[in-house]
Short mmCIF file of C-alpha atoms and ligand atoms in Angstrom, two decimals:
data_model
loop_
_atom_site.label_atom_id
_atom_site.label_comp_id
_atom_site.label_asym_id
_atom_site.label_seq_id
_atom_site.Cartn_x
_atom_site.Cartn_y
_atom_site.Cartn_z
CA MET A 1 -0.03 -0.26 0.26
CA SER A 2 1.19 3.75 -0.84
CA PHE A 3 1.67 4.14 2.90
CA THR A 4 4.73 2.42 3.37
CA LYS A 5 6.72 3.86 0.97
CA ASN A 6 5.14 7.63 1.38
CA SER A 7 5.42 7.33 5.40
CA TYR A 8 8.28 10.23 5.39
CA ARG A 9 6.18 12.44 3.49
CA SER A 10 2.86 11.99 5.56
CA HIS A 11 3.14 16.38 5.89
CA ASP A 12 3.76 16.82 2.71
CA TYR A 13 0.34 18.52 1.81
CA LYS A 14 0.67 19.06 -1.72
CA PHE A 15 1.49 15.30 -2.02
CA LEU A 16 -1.35 14.41 -0.07
CA LEU A 17 -3.80 16.39 -2.38
CA GLN A 18 -1.93 14.62 -5.50
CA ARG A 19 -2.78 11.35 -4.34
CA TRP A 20 -6.47 12.62 -3.29
CA ARG A 21 -6.66 13.83 -6.95
CA THR A 22 -5.96 10.33 -8.11
CA VAL A 23 -8.73 8.80 -5.78
CA CYS A 24 -11.34 11.23 -7.27
CA ARG A 25 -10.29 10.55 -10.96
CA MET A 26 -10.31 6.75 -10.77
CA ALA A 27 -13.31 6.52 -8.31
CA GLY A 28 -15.46 8.90 -10.08
CA LEU A 29 -15.38 11.22 -6.99
CA ARG A 30 -15.70 15.39 -7.31
CA MET A 31 -12.63 16.99 -5.60
CA GLU A 32 -13.24 21.01 -5.00
CA LYS A 33 -11.25 24.10 -3.15
CA VAL A 34 -13.56 25.32 -0.85
CA ALA A 35 -11.24 27.78 1.06
CA GLU A 36 -7.97 29.11 1.08
CA ILE A 37 -6.47 29.76 4.48
CA ASP A 38 -2.97 30.85 5.08
CA GLY A 39 -2.39 30.64 1.36
CA LEU A 40 -3.35 27.07 1.26
CA PRO A 41 -6.29 25.59 -0.59
CA CYS A 42 -8.65 23.98 1.36
CA PHE A 43 -10.72 21.03 -0.10
CA GLU A 44 -14.30 19.01 0.20
CA VAL A 45 -14.58 15.30 -1.63
CA THR A 46 -18.04 14.32 -2.55
CA SER A 47 -19.96 11.47 -4.52
CA PRO A 48 -22.29 11.96 -6.97
CA ILE A 49 -25.24 10.40 -5.23
CA ILE A 50 -24.62 13.01 -2.33
CA LYS A 51 -27.37 14.45 -3.79
CA GLU A 52 -30.05 12.32 -3.32
CA HIS A 53 -28.52 10.79 -0.09
CA SER A 54 -27.81 11.89 3.12
CA ALA A 55 -24.27 11.87 3.66
CA ILE A 56 -21.40 9.67 5.66
CA TYR A 57 -19.41 12.43 6.94
CA LEU A 58 -15.55 12.01 7.36
CA SER A 59 -12.85 14.41 8.22
CA ALA A 60 -8.99 14.16 8.99
CA GLY A 61 -6.05 16.27 10.27
CA ILE A 62 -7.93 19.17 12.03
CA HIS A 63 -4.55 18.89 14.36
CA GLY A 64 -2.06 18.61 12.23
CA ASP A 65 0.41 16.56 14.21
CA GLU A 66 -1.84 13.43 13.51
CA SER A 67 -0.79 12.75 10.01
CA GLY A 68 -1.76 9.02 10.79
CA SER A 69 -5.31 10.42 10.48
CA THR A 70 -4.74 12.05 6.80
CA GLU A 71 -3.08 9.10 5.67
CA ALA A 72 -5.75 6.53 6.98
CA LEU A 73 -8.33 8.45 5.42
CA LEU A 74 -6.78 7.95 1.92
CA ALA A 75 -5.44 4.77 2.41
CA TRP A 76 -9.37 3.69 3.17
CA ALA A 77 -9.80 5.45 0.10
CA GLU A 78 -7.56 4.07 -2.12
CA SER A 79 -8.43 0.32 -1.32
CA ASN A 80 -11.94 0.98 -1.72
CA LEU A 81 -12.21 2.91 -5.18
CA ASP A 82 -14.44 0.56 -6.75
CA ARG A 83 -16.96 1.22 -4.52
CA LEU A 84 -16.87 5.08 -3.14
CA SER A 85 -18.96 6.45 -5.71
CA SER A 86 -21.85 4.21 -4.42
CA LEU A 87 -21.22 5.55 -1.34
CA PRO A 88 -22.79 9.21 0.12
CA LEU A 89 -19.33 10.68 0.89
CA LEU A 90 -18.76 13.99 2.34
CA ILE A 91 -15.41 14.03 3.09
CA TYR A 92 -12.79 16.67 4.54
CA PRO A 93 -8.99 15.07 3.57
CA CYS A 94 -7.62 17.77 5.63
CA LEU A 95 -9.06 20.24 7.94
CA ASN A 96 -5.90 22.24 8.87
CA PRO A 97 -3.20 22.07 5.71
CA TRP A 98 -0.84 24.82 7.66
CA GLY A 99 -0.51 22.30 11.13
CA LEU A 100 -0.14 19.43 8.70
CA ILE A 101 2.67 20.92 6.77
CA ASN A 102 4.33 22.03 10.72
CA ASN A 103 3.75 19.18 12.33
CA SER A 104 1.30 21.48 14.99
CA ARG A 105 -1.69 20.54 16.40
CA TRP A 106 -2.78 24.38 16.10
CA ASP A 107 -3.57 26.39 13.15
CA ALA A 108 -1.13 29.29 12.43
CA LYS A 109 -3.02 31.58 14.48
CA GLY A 110 -2.48 29.07 17.76
CA THR A 111 -6.10 28.11 17.19
CA ASP A 112 -7.00 24.34 18.45
CA LEU A 113 -9.97 24.27 15.40
CA ASN A 114 -10.98 21.52 17.13
CA ARG A 115 -12.70 23.54 19.81
CA ILE A 116 -14.71 26.53 17.99
CA TRP A 117 -17.32 24.57 16.10
CA GLU A 118 -19.64 26.83 18.38
CA ASN A 119 -19.13 29.70 16.69
CA PRO A 120 -15.90 29.65 14.18
CA SER A 121 -13.72 32.13 12.53
CA ASN A 122 -11.92 29.82 10.56
CA PRO A 123 -13.46 30.01 6.94
CA PHE A 124 -13.20 26.44 6.29
CA ILE A 125 -14.94 25.37 9.18
CA GLN A 126 -17.96 28.13 8.30
CA HIS A 127 -18.05 26.39 4.73
CA ILE A 128 -18.57 23.16 6.40
CA ILE A 129 -20.73 24.19 8.79
CA SER A 130 -23.05 26.12 6.07
CA ARG A 131 -22.57 23.38 3.54
CA THR A 132 -23.93 20.67 5.96
CA LYS A 133 -26.99 22.93 7.12
CA ASN A 134 -29.54 21.64 5.26
CA ILE A 135 -28.45 18.45 4.37
CA THR A 136 -29.19 14.91 6.39
CA ILE A 137 -25.89 13.23 7.68
CA GLU A 138 -26.40 9.77 8.90
CA LEU A 139 -22.85 9.02 10.05
CA VAL A 140 -19.96 10.95 11.28
CA ILE A 141 -16.63 9.76 11.77
CA THR A 142 -13.32 12.36 12.55
CA LEU A 143 -9.84 10.94 12.85
CA HIS A 144 -7.60 11.42 15.31
CA GLU A 145 -4.60 10.50 16.91
CA ASP A 146 -2.73 10.85 20.67
CA PHE A 147 0.63 11.97 21.47
CA ASP A 148 0.35 9.84 24.89
CA GLY A 149 -2.16 7.03 23.30
CA GLN A 150 -1.32 3.66 24.53
CA GLY A 151 -3.43 1.95 22.21
CA VAL A 152 -6.16 2.35 19.51
CA TYR A 153 -9.31 4.05 21.01
CA LEU A 154 -12.82 5.59 20.23
CA TYR A 155 -15.33 8.18 21.32
CA GLU A 156 -18.99 7.89 20.84
CA PRO A 157 -21.21 10.45 22.14
CA SER A 158 -24.05 9.19 24.23
CA ARG A 159 -26.70 10.72 26.29
CA ASN A 160 -27.45 7.48 28.47
CA GLY A 161 -23.86 5.56 28.76
CA ILE A 162 -25.87 2.78 27.03
CA SER A 163 -23.80 0.74 24.52
CA ASP A 164 -25.20 -0.91 21.41
CA GLY A 165 -22.28 -2.84 21.20
CA LYS A 166 -21.01 -1.20 17.63
CA ALA A 167 -18.18 0.37 19.17
CA ASP A 168 -16.32 -2.38 20.55
CA GLU A 169 -16.87 -3.99 16.79
CA ILE A 170 -15.17 -1.01 15.37
CA ILE A 171 -12.31 -1.28 17.97
CA SER A 172 -11.72 -5.00 17.39
CA ALA A 173 -11.34 -4.23 13.66
CA ALA A 174 -8.21 -2.43 14.78
CA THR A 175 -6.77 -5.27 16.96
CA PRO A 176 -5.04 -6.95 14.28
CA PHE A 177 -2.46 -3.97 14.12
CA ILE A 178 -2.84 -1.98 17.66
CA ALA A 179 -3.85 -3.04 20.76
CA ARG A 180 -6.69 -1.59 22.58
CA ASP A 181 -5.79 1.21 24.95
CA PRO A 182 -5.49 -0.23 28.37
CA ARG A 183 -6.30 3.21 30.32
CA ARG A 184 -9.41 3.71 32.60
CA LYS A 185 -9.12 7.19 32.58
CA ILE A 186 -7.97 9.28 29.16
CA ASP A 187 -7.86 12.89 28.76
CA GLY A 188 -10.16 13.21 32.14
CA ARG A 189 -12.74 10.66 30.87
CA LYS A 190 -13.44 7.41 31.73
CA ALA A 191 -12.85 5.03 29.31
CA LYS A 192 -13.21 0.87 29.17
CA ASN A 193 -11.61 -1.21 26.66
CA GLY A 194 -11.07 1.62 24.49
CA ILE A 195 -14.37 3.02 24.24
CA ILE A 196 -15.27 6.67 25.93
CA ARG A 197 -18.84 7.71 26.15
CA PRO A 198 -18.54 11.49 26.84
CA ARG A 199 -21.99 12.95 27.83
CA PRO A 200 -23.24 15.76 25.43
CA THR A 201 -24.15 17.72 28.36
CA ASN A 202 -20.40 17.56 29.31
CA PRO A 203 -18.68 19.30 26.76
CA PRO A 204 -14.85 20.14 27.11
CA LYS A 205 -14.61 23.02 28.82
CA ASP A 206 -12.19 25.33 26.18
CA GLY A 207 -14.67 24.56 23.30
CA ILE A 208 -17.07 22.41 21.37
CA PRO A 209 -15.53 19.70 19.24
CA GLU A 210 -16.36 18.97 15.90
CA ALA A 211 -17.64 15.72 16.69
CA LEU A 212 -19.85 17.03 19.50
CA TYR A 213 -20.72 19.68 17.08
CA PHE A 214 -22.45 17.08 14.59
CA TYR A 215 -23.72 15.28 17.57
CA LEU A 216 -25.76 18.10 18.59
CA THR A 217 -26.56 19.28 15.56
CA HIS A 218 -27.69 16.09 13.49
CA LYS A 219 -28.29 13.45 16.07
CA CYS A 220 -26.93 10.95 14.15
CA PRO A 221 -24.11 8.40 15.09
CA THR A 222 -20.54 9.83 15.36
CA PHE A 223 -17.08 8.10 16.28
CA THR A 224 -14.07 9.66 16.80
CA PHE A 225 -10.82 7.07 16.64
CA GLU A 226 -7.58 7.58 18.26
CA THR A 227 -4.45 5.67 17.65
CA PRO A 228 -1.00 6.77 19.24
CA SER A 229 0.85 9.16 17.35
CA GLU A 230 4.33 7.66 18.68
CA LEU A 231 3.34 4.06 16.95
CA ASP A 232 4.61 3.10 13.73
CA LEU A 233 2.72 5.08 10.85
CA SER A 234 1.57 2.02 8.73
CA LEU A 235 -0.18 0.38 11.35
CA ARG A 236 -1.86 3.52 12.79
CA VAL A 237 -3.07 3.92 9.42
CA GLN A 238 -3.97 0.19 8.66
CA ALA A 239 -5.76 0.50 12.22
CA GLN A 240 -7.73 3.40 11.44
CA SER A 241 -8.36 2.49 7.75
CA ALA A 242 -9.79 -0.62 9.35
CA MET A 243 -12.12 1.10 11.43
CA ILE A 244 -13.59 3.27 9.04
CA GLY A 245 -14.01 0.03 6.31
CA HIS A 246 -15.71 -1.86 9.46
CA LEU A 247 -18.27 1.14 9.72
CA LEU A 248 -19.06 1.45 6.17
CA CYS A 249 -19.05 -1.79 4.92
CA SER A 250 -20.82 -3.73 7.98
CA ASP A 251 -23.98 -0.83 7.83
CA LEU A 252 -24.09 0.76 4.92
CA LYS A 253 -23.84 -2.01 1.97
ZN1 ZN B 1 -6.82 15.22 17.62
#
């Protein structure tokens, strides 16, 4: 797979775009520049059937030091060229291009883009909010990595803390590559077998994240995947790609 030979270029934004262009050409997807920030173009990828169906929202790279996320989203797409156009995809391959290039969690202004979804000043996020306002979103997947991560884990917001078992299945898809994070507490939240179920009534004190914004406004299943950013890139990519594949292949055929 391409990530093995290209892993040393995971912060090369132009190269990321070039590979997405190839995916779009081969799979019949549309790739459109929707904003420009700090001189860098920001892109949206959609499949043709998105007009008639409720959308599946996928995004990566909101934190630029988590390049396993941008590589994994691309790797998943590269491995599913023949079926991408039949899924109603709304994809943001990299939400923080400046951060990716500079290996930074924050944008050029020092803003954490994953804490401003209540009232964003960032034109790319403003675009996404208005783009998604009048469409139905049936599933949201946001990809992240954790510098302190000890294994793979995910967030699934929940109002009542009750599991439907899906989160457990998703993590199982990643465990051939990375074991579950064994911690009982992750970022101040209770975790069990790599699953965190944050209550939407208890958001991060410093602002509203992307995933919570979608959970609250679109009331759809929302998953945030996390891999340990200190591990080998190819394992992180395979783990995240397997989780996306599990969600999209098992439920949305
Ligand atoms: Zn992150």
